[in-house]
mmCIF file of C-alpha atoms in Angstrom:
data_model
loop_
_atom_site.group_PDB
_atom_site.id
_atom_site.type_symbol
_atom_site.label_atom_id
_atom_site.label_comp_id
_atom_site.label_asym_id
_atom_site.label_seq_id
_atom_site.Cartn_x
_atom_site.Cartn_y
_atom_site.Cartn_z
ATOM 1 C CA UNK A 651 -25.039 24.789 86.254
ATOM 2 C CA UNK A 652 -26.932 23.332 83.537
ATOM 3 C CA UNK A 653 -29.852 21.089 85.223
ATOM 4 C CA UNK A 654 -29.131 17.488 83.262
ATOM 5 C CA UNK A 655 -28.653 15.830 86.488
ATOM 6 C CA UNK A 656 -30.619 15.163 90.222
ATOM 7 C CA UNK A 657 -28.899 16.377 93.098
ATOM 8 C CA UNK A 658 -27.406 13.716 95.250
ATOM 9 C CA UNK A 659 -30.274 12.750 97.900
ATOM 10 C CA UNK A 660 -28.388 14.080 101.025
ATOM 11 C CA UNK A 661 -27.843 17.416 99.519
ATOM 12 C CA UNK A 662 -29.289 18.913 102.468
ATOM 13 C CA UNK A 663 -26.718 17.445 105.008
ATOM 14 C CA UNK A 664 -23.885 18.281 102.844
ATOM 15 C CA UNK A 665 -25.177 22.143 102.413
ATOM 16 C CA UNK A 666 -23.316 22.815 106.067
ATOM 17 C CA UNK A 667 -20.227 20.998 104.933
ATOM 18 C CA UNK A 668 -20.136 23.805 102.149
ATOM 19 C CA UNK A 669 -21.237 26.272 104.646
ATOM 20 C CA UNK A 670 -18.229 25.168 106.756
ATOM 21 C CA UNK A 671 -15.714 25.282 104.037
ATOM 22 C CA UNK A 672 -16.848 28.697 102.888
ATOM 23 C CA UNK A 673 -16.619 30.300 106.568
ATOM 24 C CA UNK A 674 -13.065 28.731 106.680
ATOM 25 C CA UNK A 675 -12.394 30.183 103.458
ATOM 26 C CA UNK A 676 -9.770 32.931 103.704
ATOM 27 C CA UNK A 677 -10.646 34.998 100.425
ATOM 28 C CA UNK A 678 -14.611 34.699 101.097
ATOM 29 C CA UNK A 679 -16.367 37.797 103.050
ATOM 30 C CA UNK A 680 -19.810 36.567 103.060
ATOM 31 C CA UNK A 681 -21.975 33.490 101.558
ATOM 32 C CA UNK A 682 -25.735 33.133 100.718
ATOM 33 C CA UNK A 683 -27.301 29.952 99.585
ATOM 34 C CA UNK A 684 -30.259 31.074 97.402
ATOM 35 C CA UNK A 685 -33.183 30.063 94.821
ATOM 36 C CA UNK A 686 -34.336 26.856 95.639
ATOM 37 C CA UNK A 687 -32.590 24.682 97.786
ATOM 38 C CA UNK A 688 -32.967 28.164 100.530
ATOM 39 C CA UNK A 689 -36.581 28.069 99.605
ATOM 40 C CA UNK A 690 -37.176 24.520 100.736
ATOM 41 C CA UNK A 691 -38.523 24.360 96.904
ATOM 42 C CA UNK A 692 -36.559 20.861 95.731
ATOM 43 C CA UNK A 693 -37.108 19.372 92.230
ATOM 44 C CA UNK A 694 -36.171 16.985 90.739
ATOM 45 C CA UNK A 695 -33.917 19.030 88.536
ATOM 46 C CA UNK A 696 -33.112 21.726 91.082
ATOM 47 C CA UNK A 697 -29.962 23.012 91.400
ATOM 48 C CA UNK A 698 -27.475 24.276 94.427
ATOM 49 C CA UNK A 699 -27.100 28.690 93.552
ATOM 50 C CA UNK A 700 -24.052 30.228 95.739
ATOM 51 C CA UNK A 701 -23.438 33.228 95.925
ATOM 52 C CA UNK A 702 -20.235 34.761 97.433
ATOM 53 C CA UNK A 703 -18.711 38.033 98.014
ATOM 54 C CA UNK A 704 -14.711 37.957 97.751
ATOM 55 C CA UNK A 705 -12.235 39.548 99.548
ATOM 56 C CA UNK A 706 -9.359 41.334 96.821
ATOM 57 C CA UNK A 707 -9.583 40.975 93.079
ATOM 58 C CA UNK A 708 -11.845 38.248 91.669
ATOM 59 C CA UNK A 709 -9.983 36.176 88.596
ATOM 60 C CA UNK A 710 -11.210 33.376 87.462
ATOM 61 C CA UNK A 711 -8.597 30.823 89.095
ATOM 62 C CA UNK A 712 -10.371 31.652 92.600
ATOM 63 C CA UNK A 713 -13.867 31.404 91.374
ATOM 64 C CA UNK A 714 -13.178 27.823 89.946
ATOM 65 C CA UNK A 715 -11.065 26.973 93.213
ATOM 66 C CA UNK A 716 -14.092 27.538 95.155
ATOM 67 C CA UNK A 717 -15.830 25.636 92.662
ATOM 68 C CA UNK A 718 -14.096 22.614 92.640
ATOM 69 C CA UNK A 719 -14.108 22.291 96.250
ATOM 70 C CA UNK A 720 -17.572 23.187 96.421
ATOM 71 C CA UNK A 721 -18.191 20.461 93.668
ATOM 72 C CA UNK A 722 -16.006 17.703 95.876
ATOM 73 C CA UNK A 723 -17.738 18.750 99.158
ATOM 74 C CA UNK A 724 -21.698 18.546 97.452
ATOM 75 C CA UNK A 725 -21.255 15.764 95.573
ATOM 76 C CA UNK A 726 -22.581 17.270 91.858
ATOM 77 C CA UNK A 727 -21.696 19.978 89.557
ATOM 78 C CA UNK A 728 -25.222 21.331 89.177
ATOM 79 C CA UNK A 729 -23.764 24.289 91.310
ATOM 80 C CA UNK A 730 -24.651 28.183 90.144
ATOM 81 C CA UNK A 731 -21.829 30.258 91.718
ATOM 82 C CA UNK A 732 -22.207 33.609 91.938
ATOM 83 C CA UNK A 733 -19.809 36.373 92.767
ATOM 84 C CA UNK A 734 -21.070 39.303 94.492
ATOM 85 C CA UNK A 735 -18.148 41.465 93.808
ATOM 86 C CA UNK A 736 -19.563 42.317 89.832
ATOM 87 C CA UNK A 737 -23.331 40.969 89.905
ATOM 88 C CA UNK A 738 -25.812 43.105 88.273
ATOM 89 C CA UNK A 739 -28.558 45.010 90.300
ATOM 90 C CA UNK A 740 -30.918 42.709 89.419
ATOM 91 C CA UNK A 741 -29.081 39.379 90.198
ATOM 92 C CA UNK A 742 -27.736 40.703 93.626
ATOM 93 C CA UNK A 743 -31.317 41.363 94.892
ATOM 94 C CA UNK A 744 -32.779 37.984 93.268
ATOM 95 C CA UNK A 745 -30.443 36.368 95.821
ATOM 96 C CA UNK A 746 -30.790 38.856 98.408
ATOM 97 C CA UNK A 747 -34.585 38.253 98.157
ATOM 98 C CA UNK A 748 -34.537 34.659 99.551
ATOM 99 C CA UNK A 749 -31.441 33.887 101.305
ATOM 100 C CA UNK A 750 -30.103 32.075 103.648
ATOM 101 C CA UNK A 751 -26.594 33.102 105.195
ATOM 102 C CA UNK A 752 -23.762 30.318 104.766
ATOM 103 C CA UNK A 753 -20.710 32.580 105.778
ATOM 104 C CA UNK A 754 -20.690 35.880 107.699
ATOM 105 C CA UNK A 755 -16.714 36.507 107.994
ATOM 106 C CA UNK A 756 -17.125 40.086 107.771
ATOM 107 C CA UNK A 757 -20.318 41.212 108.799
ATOM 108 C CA UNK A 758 -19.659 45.070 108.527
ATOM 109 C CA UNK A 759 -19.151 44.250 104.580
ATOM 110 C CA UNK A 760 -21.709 42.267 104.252
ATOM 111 C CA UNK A 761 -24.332 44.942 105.587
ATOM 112 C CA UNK A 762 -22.626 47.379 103.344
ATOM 113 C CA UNK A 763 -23.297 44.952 100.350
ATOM 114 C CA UNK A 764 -27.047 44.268 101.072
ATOM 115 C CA UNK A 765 -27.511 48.252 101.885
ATOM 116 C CA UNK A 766 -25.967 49.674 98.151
ATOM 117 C CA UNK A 767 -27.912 46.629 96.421
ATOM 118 C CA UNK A 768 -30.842 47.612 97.613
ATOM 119 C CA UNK A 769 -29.979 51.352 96.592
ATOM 120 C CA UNK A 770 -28.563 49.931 93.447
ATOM 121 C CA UNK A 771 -31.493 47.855 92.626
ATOM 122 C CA UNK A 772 -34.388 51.007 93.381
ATOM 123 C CA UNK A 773 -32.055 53.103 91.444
ATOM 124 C CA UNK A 774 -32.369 50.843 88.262
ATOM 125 C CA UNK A 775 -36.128 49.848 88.759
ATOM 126 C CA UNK A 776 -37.254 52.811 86.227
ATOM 127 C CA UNK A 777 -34.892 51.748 83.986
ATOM 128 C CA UNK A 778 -36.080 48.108 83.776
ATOM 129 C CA UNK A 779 -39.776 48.642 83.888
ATOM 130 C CA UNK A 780 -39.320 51.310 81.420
ATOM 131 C CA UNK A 781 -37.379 48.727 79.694
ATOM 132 C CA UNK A 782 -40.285 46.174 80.017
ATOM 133 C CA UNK A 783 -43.116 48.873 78.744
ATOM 134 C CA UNK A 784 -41.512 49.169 75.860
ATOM 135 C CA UNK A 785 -40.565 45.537 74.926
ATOM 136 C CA UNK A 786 -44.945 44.711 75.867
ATOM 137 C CA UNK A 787 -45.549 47.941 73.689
ATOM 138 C CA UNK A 788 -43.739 46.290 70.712
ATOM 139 C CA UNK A 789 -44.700 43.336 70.637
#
C-alpha cells in the first residue's frame, strides 16, 4: 500500500496462512507473492505485493473482500494487491519475473496467463523502449 508502516515481525509465518486462504478461495484461479518479500529482500519499509488472477468478472467488492481478509490474516495493510485479470504488460511480467506461487487452483489457466504475458510483454517491448529513446532524447 503506501509504506508508512513495518511489517509485523512474523510476516513470514503468516505468508502460508494467506497462501492457505487464497487456495481455499473459490473466485481465485492462481496467486503469486512477488517483489520483495518473494525475493527474500526485507526492509524495513517493505511491503507484502499479491497478485491474483480471478475467476468471472472482477468488481471492486471482490478485490477489497480479498483484501480485508488478506489484511486480518497478515496482520498490516501495507498489502499491494494486484489483479491479473486487467494488469498491464509490463506489471504482469514484473511479477511474473520473481514469483513465488501461493495458489495454483487452475493450473491449465494459469500456464495460459504466464504464456500470453510473455507474448504480451515482447509484443510491447518496441513500444516502450521506443518510448524511453525518446523521453532520454528530450531531455
Amino acid at each position: 500500500m503506501i509504506r508508512f508502516k513495518p511489517l509485523p515481525e512474523d510476516i513470514e509465518q503468516r505468508l502460508p496462512l494467506a497462501a492457505a486462504y487464497l487456495r481455499s478461495h473459490p473466485g481465485v484461479f492462481f496467486a503469486y507473492l512477488f517483489g520483495g518479500l518473494a525475493r527474500g529482500e526485507r526492509r524495513p519499509l517493505s511491503d507484502v505485493d499479491i497478485a491474483v488472477y480471478l475467476a468471472g468478472s472482477v468488481t471492486a467488492d471482490v478485490k477489497l473482500d480479498i483484501l480485508g481478509k488478506l489484511i486480518d490474516i497478515l496482520g498490516t495493510d501495507e498489502i499491494d494487491l494486484v489483479i491479473l485479470n486487467t494488469a498491464p504488460p509490463l506489471l504482469a511480467m514484473n511479477v511474473l519475473r520473481k514469483k513465488q506461487v501461493m495458489a495454483d487452483n487452475n493450473p491449465a489457466m494459469r500456464h495460459r496467463f504466464e504464456s500470453l504475458a510473455f507474448k504480451k510483454y515482447f509484443d510491447f517491448l518496441p513500444v516502450e523502449l521506443g518510448m524511453l529513446t525518446k523521453r532520454v532524447a528530450n531531455g
